[in-house]
JSON list of C-alpha atoms in Angstrom, two decimals:
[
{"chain": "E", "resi": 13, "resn": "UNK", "atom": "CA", "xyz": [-8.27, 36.32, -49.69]},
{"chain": "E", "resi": 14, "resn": "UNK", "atom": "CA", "xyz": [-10.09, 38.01, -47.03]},
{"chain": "E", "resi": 15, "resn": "UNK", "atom": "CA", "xyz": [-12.69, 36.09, -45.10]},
{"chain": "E", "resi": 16, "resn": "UNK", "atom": "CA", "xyz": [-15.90, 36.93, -43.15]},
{"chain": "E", "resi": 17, "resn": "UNK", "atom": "CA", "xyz": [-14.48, 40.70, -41.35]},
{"chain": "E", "resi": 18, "resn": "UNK", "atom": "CA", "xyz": [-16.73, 41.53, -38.43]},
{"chain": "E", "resi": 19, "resn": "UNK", "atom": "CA", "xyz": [-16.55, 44.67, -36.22]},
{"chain": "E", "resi": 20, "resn": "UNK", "atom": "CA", "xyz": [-16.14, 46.07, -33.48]},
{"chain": "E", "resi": 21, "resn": "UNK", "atom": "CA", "xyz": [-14.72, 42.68, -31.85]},
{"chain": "E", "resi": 22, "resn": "UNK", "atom": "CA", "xyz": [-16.13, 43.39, -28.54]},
{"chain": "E", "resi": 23, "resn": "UNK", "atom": "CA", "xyz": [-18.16, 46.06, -26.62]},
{"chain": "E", "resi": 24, "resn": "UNK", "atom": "CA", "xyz": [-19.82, 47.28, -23.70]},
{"chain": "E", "resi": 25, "resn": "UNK", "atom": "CA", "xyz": [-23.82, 49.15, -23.63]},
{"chain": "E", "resi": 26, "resn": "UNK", "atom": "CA", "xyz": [-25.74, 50.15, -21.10]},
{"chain": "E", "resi": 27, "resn": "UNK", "atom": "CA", "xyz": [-29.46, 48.81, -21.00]},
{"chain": "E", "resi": 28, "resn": "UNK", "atom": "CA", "xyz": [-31.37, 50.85, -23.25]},
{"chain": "E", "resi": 29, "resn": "UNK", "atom": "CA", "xyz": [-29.01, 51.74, -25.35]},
{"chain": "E", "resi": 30, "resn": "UNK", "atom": "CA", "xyz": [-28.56, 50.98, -29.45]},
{"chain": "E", "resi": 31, "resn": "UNK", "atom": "CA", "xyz": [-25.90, 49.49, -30.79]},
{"chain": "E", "resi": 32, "resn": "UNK", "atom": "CA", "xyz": [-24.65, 48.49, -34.55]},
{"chain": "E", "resi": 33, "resn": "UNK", "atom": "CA", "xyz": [-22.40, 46.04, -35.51]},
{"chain": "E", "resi": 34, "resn": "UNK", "atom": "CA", "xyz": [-20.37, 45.79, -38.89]},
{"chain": "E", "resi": 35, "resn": "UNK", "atom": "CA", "xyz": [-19.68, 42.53, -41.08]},
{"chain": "E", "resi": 36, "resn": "UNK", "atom": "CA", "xyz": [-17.62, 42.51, -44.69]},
{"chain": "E", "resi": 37, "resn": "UNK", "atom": "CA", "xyz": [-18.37, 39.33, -46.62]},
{"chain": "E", "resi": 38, "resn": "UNK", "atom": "CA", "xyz": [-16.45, 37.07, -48.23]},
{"chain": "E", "resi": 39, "resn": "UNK", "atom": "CA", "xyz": [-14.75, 38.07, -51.17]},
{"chain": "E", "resi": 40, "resn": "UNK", "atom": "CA", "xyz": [-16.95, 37.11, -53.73]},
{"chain": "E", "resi": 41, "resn": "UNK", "atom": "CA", "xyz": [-20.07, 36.22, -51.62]},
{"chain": "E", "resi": 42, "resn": "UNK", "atom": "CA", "xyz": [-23.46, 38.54, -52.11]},
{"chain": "E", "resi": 43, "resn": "UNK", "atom": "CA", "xyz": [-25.26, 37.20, -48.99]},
{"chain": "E", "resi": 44, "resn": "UNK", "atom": "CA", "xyz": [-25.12, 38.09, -45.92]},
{"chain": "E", "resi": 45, "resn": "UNK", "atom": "CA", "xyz": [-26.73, 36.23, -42.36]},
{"chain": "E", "resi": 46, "resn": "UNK", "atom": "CA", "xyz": [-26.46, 37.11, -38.46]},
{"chain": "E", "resi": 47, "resn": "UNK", "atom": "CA", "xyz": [-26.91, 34.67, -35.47]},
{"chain": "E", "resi": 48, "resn": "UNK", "atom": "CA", "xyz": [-26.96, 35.46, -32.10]},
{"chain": "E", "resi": 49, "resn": "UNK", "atom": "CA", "xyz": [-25.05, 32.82, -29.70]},
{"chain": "E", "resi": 50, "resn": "UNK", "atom": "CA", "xyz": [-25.73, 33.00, -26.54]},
{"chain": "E", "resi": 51, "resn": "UNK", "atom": "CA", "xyz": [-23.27, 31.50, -23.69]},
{"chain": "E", "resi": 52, "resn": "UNK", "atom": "CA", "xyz": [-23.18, 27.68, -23.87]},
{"chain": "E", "resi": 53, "resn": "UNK", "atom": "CA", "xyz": [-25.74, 27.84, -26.61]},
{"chain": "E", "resi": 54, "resn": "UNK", "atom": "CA", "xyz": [-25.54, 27.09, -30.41]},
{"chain": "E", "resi": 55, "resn": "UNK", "atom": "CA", "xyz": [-25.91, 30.36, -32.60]},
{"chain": "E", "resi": 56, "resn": "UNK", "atom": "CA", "xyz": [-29.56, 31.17, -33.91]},
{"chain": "E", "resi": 57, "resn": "UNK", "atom": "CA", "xyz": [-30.66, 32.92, -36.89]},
{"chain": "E", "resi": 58, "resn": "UNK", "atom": "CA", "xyz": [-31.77, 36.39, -36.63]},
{"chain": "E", "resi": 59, "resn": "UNK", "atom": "CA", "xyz": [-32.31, 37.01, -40.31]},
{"chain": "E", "resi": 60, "resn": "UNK", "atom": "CA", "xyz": [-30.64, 37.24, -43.85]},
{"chain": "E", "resi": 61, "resn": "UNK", "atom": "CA", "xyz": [-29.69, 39.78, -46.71]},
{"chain": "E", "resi": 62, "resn": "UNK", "atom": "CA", "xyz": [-29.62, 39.64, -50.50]},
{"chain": "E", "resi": 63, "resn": "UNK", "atom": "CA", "xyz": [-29.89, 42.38, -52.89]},
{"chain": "E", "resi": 64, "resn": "UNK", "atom": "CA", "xyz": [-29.83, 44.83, -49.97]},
{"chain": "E", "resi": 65, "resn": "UNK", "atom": "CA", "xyz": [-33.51, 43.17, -48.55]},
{"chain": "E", "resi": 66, "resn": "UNK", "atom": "CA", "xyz": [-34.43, 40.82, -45.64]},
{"chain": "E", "resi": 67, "resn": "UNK", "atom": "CA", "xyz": [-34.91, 37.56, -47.11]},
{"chain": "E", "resi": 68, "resn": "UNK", "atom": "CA", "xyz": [-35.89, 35.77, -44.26]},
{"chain": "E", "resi": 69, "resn": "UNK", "atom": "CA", "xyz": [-35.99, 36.75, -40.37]},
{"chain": "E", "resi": 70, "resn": "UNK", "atom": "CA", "xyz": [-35.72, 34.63, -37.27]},
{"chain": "E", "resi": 71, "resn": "UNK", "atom": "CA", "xyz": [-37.65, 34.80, -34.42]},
{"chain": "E", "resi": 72, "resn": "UNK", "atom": "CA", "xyz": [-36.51, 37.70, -33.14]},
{"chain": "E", "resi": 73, "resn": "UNK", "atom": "CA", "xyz": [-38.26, 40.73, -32.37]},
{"chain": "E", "resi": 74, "resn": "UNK", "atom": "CA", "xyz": [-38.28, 44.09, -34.17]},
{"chain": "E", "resi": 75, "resn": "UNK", "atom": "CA", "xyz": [-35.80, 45.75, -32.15]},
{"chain": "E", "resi": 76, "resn": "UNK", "atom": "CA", "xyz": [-32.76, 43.89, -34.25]},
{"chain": "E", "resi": 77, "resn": "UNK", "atom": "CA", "xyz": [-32.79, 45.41, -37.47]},
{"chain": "E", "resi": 78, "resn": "UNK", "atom": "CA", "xyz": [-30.27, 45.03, -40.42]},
{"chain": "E", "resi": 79, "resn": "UNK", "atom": "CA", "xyz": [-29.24, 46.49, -43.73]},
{"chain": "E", "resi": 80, "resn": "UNK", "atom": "CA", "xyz": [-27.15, 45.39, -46.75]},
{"chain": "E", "resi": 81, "resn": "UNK", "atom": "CA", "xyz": [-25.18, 47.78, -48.65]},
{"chain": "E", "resi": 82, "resn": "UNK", "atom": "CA", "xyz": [-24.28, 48.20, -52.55]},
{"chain": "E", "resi": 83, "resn": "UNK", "atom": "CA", "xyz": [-21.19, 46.25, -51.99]},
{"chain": "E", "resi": 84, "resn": "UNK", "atom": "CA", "xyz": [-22.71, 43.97, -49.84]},
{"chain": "E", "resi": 85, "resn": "UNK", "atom": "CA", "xyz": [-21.23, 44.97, -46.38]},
{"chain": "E", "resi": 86, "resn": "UNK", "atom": "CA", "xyz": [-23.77, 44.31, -43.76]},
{"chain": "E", "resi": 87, "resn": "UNK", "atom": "CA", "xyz": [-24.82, 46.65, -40.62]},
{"chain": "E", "resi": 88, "resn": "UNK", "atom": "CA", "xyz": [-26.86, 45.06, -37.31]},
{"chain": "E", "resi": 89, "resn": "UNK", "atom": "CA", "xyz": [-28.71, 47.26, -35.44]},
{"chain": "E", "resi": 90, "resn": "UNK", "atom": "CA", "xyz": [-30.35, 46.24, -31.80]},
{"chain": "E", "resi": 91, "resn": "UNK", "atom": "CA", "xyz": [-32.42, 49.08, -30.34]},
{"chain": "E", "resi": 92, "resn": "UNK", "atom": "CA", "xyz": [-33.46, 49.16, -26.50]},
{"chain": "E", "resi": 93, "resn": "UNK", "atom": "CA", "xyz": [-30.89, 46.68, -25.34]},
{"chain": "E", "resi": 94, "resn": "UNK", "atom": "CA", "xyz": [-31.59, 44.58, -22.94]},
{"chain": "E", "resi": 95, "resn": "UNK", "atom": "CA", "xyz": [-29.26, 42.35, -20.51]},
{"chain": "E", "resi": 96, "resn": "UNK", "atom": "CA", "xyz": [-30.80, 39.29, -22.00]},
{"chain": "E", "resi": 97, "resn": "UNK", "atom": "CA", "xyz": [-29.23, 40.93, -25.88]},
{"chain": "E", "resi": 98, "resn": "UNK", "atom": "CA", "xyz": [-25.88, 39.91, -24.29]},
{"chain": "E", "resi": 99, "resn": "UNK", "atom": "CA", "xyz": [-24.40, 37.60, -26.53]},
{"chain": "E", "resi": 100, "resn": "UNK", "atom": "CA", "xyz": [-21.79, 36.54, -29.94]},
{"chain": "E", "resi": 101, "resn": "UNK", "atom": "CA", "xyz": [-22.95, 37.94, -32.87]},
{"chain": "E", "resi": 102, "resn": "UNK", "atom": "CA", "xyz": [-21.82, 36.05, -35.85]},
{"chain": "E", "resi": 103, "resn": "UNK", "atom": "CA", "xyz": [-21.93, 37.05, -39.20]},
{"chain": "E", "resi": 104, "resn": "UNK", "atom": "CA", "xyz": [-21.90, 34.71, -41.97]},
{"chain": "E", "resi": 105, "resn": "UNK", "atom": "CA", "xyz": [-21.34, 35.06, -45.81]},
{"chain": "E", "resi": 106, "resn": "UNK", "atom": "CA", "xyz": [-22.51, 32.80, -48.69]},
{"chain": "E", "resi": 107, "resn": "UNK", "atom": "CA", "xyz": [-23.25, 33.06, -52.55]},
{"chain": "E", "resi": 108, "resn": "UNK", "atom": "CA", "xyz": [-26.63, 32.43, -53.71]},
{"chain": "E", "resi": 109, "resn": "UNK", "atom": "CA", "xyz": [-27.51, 28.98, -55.39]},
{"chain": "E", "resi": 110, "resn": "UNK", "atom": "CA", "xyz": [-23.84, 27.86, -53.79]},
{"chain": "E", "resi": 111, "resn": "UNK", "atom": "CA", "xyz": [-25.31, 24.75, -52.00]},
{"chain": "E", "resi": 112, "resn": "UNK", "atom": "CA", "xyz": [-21.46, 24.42, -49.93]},
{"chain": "E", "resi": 113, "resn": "UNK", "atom": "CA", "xyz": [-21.09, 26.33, -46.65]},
{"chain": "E", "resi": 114, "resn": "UNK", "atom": "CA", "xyz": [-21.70, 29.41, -45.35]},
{"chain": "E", "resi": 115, "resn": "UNK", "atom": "CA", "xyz": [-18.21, 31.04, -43.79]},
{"chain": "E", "resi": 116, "resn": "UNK", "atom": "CA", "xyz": [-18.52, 32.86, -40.84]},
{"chain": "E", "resi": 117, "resn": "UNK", "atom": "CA", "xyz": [-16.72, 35.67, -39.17]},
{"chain": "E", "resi": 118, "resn": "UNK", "atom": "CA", "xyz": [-14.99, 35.56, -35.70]},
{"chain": "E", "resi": 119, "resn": "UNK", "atom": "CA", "xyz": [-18.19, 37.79, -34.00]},
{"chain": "E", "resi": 120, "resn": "UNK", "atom": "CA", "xyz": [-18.79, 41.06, -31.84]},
{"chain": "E", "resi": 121, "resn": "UNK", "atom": "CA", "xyz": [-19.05, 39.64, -28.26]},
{"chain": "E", "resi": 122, "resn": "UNK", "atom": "CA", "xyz": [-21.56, 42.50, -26.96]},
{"chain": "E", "resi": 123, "resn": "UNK", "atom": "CA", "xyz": [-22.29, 42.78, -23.33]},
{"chain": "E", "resi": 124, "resn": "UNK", "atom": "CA", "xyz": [-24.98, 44.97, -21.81]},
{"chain": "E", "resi": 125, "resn": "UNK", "atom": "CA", "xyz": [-24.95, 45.96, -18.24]},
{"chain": "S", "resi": 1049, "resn": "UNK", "atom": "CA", "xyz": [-35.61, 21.91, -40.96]},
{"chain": "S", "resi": 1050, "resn": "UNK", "atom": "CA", "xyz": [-35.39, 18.20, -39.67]},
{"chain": "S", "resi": 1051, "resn": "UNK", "atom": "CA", "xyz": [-34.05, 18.19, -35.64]},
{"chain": "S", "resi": 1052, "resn": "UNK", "atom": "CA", "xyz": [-31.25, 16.21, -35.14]},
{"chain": "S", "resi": 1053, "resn": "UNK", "atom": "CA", "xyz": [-30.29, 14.52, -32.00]},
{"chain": "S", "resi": 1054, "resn": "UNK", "atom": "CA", "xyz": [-26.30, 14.57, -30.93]},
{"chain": "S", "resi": 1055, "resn": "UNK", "atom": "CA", "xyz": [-24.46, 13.36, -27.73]},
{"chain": "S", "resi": 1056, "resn": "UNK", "atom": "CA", "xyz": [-23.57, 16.34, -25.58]},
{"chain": "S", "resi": 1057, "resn": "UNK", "atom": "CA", "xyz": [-19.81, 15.44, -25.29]},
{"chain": "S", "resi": 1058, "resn": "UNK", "atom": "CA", "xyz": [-17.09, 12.44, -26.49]},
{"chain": "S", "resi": 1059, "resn": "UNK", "atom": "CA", "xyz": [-13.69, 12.33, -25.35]},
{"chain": "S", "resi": 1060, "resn": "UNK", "atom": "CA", "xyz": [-11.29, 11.12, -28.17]},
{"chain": "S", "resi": 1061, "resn": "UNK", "atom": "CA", "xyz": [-7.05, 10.04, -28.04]},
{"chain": "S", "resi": 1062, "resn": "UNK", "atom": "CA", "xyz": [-4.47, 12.33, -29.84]},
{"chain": "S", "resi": 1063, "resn": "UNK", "atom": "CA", "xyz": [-3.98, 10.25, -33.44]},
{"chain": "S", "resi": 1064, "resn": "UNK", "atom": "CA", "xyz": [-7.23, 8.19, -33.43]},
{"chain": "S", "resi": 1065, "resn": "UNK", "atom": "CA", "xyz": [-10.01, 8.40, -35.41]},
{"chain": "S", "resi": 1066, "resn": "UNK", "atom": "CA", "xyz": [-12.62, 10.76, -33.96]},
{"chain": "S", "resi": 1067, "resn": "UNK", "atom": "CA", "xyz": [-16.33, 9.50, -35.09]},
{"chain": "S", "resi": 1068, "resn": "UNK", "atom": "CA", "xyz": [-19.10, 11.52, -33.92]},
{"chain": "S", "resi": 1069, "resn": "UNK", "atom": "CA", "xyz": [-22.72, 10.23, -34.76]},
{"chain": "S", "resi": 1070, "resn": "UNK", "atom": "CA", "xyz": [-25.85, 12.75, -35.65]},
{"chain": "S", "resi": 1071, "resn": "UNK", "atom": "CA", "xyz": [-29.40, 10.99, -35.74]},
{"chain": "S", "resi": 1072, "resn": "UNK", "atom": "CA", "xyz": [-32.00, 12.82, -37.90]},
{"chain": "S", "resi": 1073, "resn": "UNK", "atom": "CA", "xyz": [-34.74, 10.31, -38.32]},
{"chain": "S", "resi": 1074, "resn": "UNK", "atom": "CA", "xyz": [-37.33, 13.02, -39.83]},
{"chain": "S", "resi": 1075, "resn": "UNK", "atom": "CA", "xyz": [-35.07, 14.15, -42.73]},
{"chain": "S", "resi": 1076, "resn": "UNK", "atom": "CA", "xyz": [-36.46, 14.63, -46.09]},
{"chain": "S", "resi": 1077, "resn": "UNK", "atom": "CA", "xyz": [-35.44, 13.88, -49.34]},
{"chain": "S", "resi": 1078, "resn": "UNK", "atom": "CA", "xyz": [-34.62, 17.04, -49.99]},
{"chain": "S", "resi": 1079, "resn": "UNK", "atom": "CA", "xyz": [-32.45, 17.47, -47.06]},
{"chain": "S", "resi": 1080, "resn": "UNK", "atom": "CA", "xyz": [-28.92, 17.66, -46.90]},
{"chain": "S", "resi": 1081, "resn": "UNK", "atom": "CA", "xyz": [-26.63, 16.65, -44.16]},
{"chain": "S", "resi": 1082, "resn": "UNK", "atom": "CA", "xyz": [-24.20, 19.81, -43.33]},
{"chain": "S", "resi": 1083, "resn": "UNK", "atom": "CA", "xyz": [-21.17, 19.43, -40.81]},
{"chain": "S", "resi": 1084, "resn": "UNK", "atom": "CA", "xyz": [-19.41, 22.56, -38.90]},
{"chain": "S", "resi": 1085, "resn": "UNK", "atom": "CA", "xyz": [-17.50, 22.94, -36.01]},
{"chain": "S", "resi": 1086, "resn": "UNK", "atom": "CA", "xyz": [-16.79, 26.26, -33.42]},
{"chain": "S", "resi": 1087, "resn": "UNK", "atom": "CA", "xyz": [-13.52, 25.89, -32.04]},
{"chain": "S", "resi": 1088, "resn": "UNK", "atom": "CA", "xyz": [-13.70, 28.46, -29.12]},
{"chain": "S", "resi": 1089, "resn": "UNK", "atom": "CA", "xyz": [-13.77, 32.26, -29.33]},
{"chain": "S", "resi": 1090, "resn": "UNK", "atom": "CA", "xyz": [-14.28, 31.75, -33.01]},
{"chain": "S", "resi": 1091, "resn": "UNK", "atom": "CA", "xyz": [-17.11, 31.48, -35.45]},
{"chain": "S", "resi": 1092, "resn": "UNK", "atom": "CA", "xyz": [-18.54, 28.07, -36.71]},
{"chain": "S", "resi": 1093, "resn": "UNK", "atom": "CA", "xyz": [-16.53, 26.41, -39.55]},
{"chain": "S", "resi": 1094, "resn": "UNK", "atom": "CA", "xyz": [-17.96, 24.25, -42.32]},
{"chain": "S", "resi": 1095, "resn": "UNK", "atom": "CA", "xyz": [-16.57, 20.75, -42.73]},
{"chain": "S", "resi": 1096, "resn": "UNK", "atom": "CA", "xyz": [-18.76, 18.51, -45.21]},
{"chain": "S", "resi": 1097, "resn": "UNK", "atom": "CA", "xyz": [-22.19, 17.94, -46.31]},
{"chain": "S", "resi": 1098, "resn": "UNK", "atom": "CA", "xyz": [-23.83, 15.07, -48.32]},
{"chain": "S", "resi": 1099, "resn": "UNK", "atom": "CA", "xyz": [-27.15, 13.77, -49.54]},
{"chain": "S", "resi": 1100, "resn": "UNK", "atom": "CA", "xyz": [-27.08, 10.11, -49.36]},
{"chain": "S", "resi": 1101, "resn": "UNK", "atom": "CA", "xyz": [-23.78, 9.23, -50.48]},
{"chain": "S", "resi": 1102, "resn": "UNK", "atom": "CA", "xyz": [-20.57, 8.68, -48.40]},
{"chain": "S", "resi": 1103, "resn": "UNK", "atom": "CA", "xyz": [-18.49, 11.90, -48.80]},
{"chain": "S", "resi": 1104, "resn": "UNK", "atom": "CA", "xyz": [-15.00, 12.84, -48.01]},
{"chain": "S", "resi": 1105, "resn": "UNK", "atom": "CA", "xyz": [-12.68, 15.69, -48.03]},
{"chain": "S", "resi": 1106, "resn": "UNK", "atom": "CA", "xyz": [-9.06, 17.08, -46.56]},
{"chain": "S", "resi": 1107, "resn": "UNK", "atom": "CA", "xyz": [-10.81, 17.46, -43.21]},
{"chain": "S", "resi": 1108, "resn": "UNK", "atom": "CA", "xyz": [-13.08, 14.46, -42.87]},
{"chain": "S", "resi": 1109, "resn": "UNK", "atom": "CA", "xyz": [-15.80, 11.81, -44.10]},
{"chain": "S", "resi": 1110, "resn": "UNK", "atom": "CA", "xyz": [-19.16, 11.85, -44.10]},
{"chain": "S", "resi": 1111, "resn": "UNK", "atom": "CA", "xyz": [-21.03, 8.54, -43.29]},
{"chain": "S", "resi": 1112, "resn": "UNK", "atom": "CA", "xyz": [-25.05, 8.51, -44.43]},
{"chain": "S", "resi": 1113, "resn": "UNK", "atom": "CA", "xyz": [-26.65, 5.43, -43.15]},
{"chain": "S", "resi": 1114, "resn": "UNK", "atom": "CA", "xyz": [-28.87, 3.88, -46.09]},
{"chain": "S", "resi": 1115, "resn": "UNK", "atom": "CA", "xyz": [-32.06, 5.21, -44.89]},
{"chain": "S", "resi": 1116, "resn": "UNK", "atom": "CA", "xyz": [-30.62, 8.44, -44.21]},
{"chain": "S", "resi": 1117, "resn": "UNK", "atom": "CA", "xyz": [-32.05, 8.49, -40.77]},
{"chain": "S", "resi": 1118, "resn": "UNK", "atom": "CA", "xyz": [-28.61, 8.77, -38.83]},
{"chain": "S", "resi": 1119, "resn": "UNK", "atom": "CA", "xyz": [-25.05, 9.92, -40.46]},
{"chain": "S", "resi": 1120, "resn": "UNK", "atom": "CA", "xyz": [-20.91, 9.74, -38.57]},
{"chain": "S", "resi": 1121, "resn": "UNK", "atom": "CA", "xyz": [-18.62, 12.70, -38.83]},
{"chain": "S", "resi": 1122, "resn": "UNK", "atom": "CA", "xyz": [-15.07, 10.74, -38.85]},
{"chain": "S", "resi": 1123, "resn": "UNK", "atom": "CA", "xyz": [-12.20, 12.74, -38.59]},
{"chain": "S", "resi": 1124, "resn": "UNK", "atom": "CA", "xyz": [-9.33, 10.09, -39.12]},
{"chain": "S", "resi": 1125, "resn": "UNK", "atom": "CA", "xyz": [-6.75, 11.33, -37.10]},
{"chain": "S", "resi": 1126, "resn": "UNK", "atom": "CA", "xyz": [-7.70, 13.69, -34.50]},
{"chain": "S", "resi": 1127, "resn": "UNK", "atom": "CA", "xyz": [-5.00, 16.32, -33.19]},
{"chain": "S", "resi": 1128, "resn": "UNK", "atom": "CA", "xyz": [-5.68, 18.55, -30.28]},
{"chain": "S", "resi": 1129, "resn": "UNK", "atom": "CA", "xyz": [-6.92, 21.08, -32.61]},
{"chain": "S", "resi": 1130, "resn": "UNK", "atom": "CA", "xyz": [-10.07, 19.68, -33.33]},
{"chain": "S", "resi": 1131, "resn": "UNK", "atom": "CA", "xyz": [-11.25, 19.83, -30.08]},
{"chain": "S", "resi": 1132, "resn": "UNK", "atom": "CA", "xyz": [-14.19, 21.97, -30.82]},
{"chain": "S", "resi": 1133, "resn": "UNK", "atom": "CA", "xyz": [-17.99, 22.06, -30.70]},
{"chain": "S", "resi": 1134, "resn": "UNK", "atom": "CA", "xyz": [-19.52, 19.93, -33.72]},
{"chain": "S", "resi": 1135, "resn": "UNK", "atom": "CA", "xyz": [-22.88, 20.79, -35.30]},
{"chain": "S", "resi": 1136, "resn": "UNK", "atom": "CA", "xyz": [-24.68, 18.47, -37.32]},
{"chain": "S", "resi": 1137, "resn": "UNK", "atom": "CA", "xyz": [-27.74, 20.74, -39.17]},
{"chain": "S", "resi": 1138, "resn": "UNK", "atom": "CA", "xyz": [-30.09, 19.23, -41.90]},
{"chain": "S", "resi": 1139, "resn": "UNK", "atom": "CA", "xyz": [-31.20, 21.84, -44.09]},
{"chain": "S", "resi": 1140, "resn": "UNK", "atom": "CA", "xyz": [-32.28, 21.92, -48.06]},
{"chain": "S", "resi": 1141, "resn": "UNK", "atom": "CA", "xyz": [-28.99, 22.12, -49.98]},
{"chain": "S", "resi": 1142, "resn": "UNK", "atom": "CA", "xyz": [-30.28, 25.74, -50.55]},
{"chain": "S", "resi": 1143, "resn": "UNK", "atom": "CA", "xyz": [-32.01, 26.57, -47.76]},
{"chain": "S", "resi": 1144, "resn": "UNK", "atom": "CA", "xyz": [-31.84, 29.68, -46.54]},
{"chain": "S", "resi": 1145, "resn": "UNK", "atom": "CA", "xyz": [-30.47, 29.66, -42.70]},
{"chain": "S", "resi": 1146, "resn": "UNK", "atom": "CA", "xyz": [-28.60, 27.00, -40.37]},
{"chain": "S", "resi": 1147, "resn": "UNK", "atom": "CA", "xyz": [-30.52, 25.40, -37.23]},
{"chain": "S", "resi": 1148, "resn": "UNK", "atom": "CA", "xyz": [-28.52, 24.56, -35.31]},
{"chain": "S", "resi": 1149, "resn": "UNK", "atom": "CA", "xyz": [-28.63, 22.36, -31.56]},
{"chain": "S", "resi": 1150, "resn": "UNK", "atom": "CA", "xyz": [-26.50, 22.05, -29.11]},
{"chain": "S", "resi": 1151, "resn": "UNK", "atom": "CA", "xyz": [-23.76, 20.10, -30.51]},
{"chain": "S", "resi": 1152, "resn": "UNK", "atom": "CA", "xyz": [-21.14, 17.60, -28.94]},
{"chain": "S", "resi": 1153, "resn": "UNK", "atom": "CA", "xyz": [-18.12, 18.59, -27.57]},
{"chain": "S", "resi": 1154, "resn": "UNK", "atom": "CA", "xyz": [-15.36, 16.87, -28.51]},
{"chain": "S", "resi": 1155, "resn": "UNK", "atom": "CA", "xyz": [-12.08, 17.10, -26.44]},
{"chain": "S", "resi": 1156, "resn": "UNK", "atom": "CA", "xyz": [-9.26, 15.37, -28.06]},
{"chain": "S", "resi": 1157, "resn": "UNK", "atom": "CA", "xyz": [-6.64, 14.26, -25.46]},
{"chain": "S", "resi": 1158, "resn": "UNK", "atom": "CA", "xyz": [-2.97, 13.32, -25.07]}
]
């Protein structure tokens, strides 16, 4: 049983730049969440999918978008990258009204120079 | 989502117990206490979560004091492997998103 399949594992954007970044759920698991973890920081929430909508959003600003897909696949996107977007993006997976854990993929490490 | 407060780092022997404490003296009745760890280059892992009860599982035990204002991770028998970053979070069971802090490092040594 496949976990928490995030893609590319790492990459490298210029500032300005867009980049997208790929996460397949859990088998079985219709939700899908990012984080962003910075270095030497604990990951924060940048926002969560159900049913293909935003659910609920982080403080980040509109420049990280997301979508959910029918088969509840996940895409990130972060427009206008700055250095400071540098960071582990984690994608995790969970199945709504399942009070356990969420499971998490390994992450995209993205850096921007 | 109550804060919790966590020591930065503990350093633990090969084969003993490992207990890691979490205060979260604003937590509501509602709120759960969730466990994971982030062993490096990898993504957070969930260990346990509880209520108010003691709770235990094949990676460790949950200990909620009676007011629920502090809780212990205890992993029984630490290997080297479980040196990792651990996370204590307090969240409704079905809340929507993990807070989390900084977490304590643990470094099991042998």
């Amino acid at each position: 049983d496949a976990g928490v399949t995030q893609s590319p594992t790492h990459l490298i954007k210029t500032r300005g730049q867009q980049v997208t970044l790929r996460c397949s759920p859990k088998s079985g698991h219709d939700t899908v969440s990012w984080y962003q973890q910075a270095l030497g920081q604990g990951p924060q929430f940048i926002f969560q999918y159900y049913e293909e909508e935003e659910r609920q959003r982080g403080n980040f600003p509109d420049r990280f978008s997301g979508h959910q897909f029918p088969n509840y696949s996940s895409e990130l996107n972060v427009n206008a990258l700055l250095l400071g977007d540098s960071a582990l993006y984690l994608c995790a997976s969970s199945l709504v009204g399942q009070g356990t854990g969420y499971t998490f993929g390994s992450g995209t490490r993205l850096t921007v120079v | 989502d109550a804060k919790t407060t966590q020591p930065p780092s503990m350093d633990c022997a090969e084969g003993r117990a490992a207990n890691l404490p979490c205060n979260h003296s604003t937590i509501s009745g509602n709120e759960y206490v969730y466990w994971y760890r982030q062993i490096h280059s990898q993504g957070p892992q969930y260990i346990i979560h509880g209520l108010k009860n003691n709770e235990t599982n094949e990676m460790a035990s949950l200990i909620i004091t009676e007011d629920r204002k502090s809780s212990t991770l205890i992993l029984p028998h630490a290997t080297l492997r479980d040196t990792a970053v651990y996370y204590c979070i307090v969240r409704p069971q079905y809340g929507n998103k993990l807070v989390f802090g900084a977490g304590t490092i643990l470094r099991v040594k042998s």
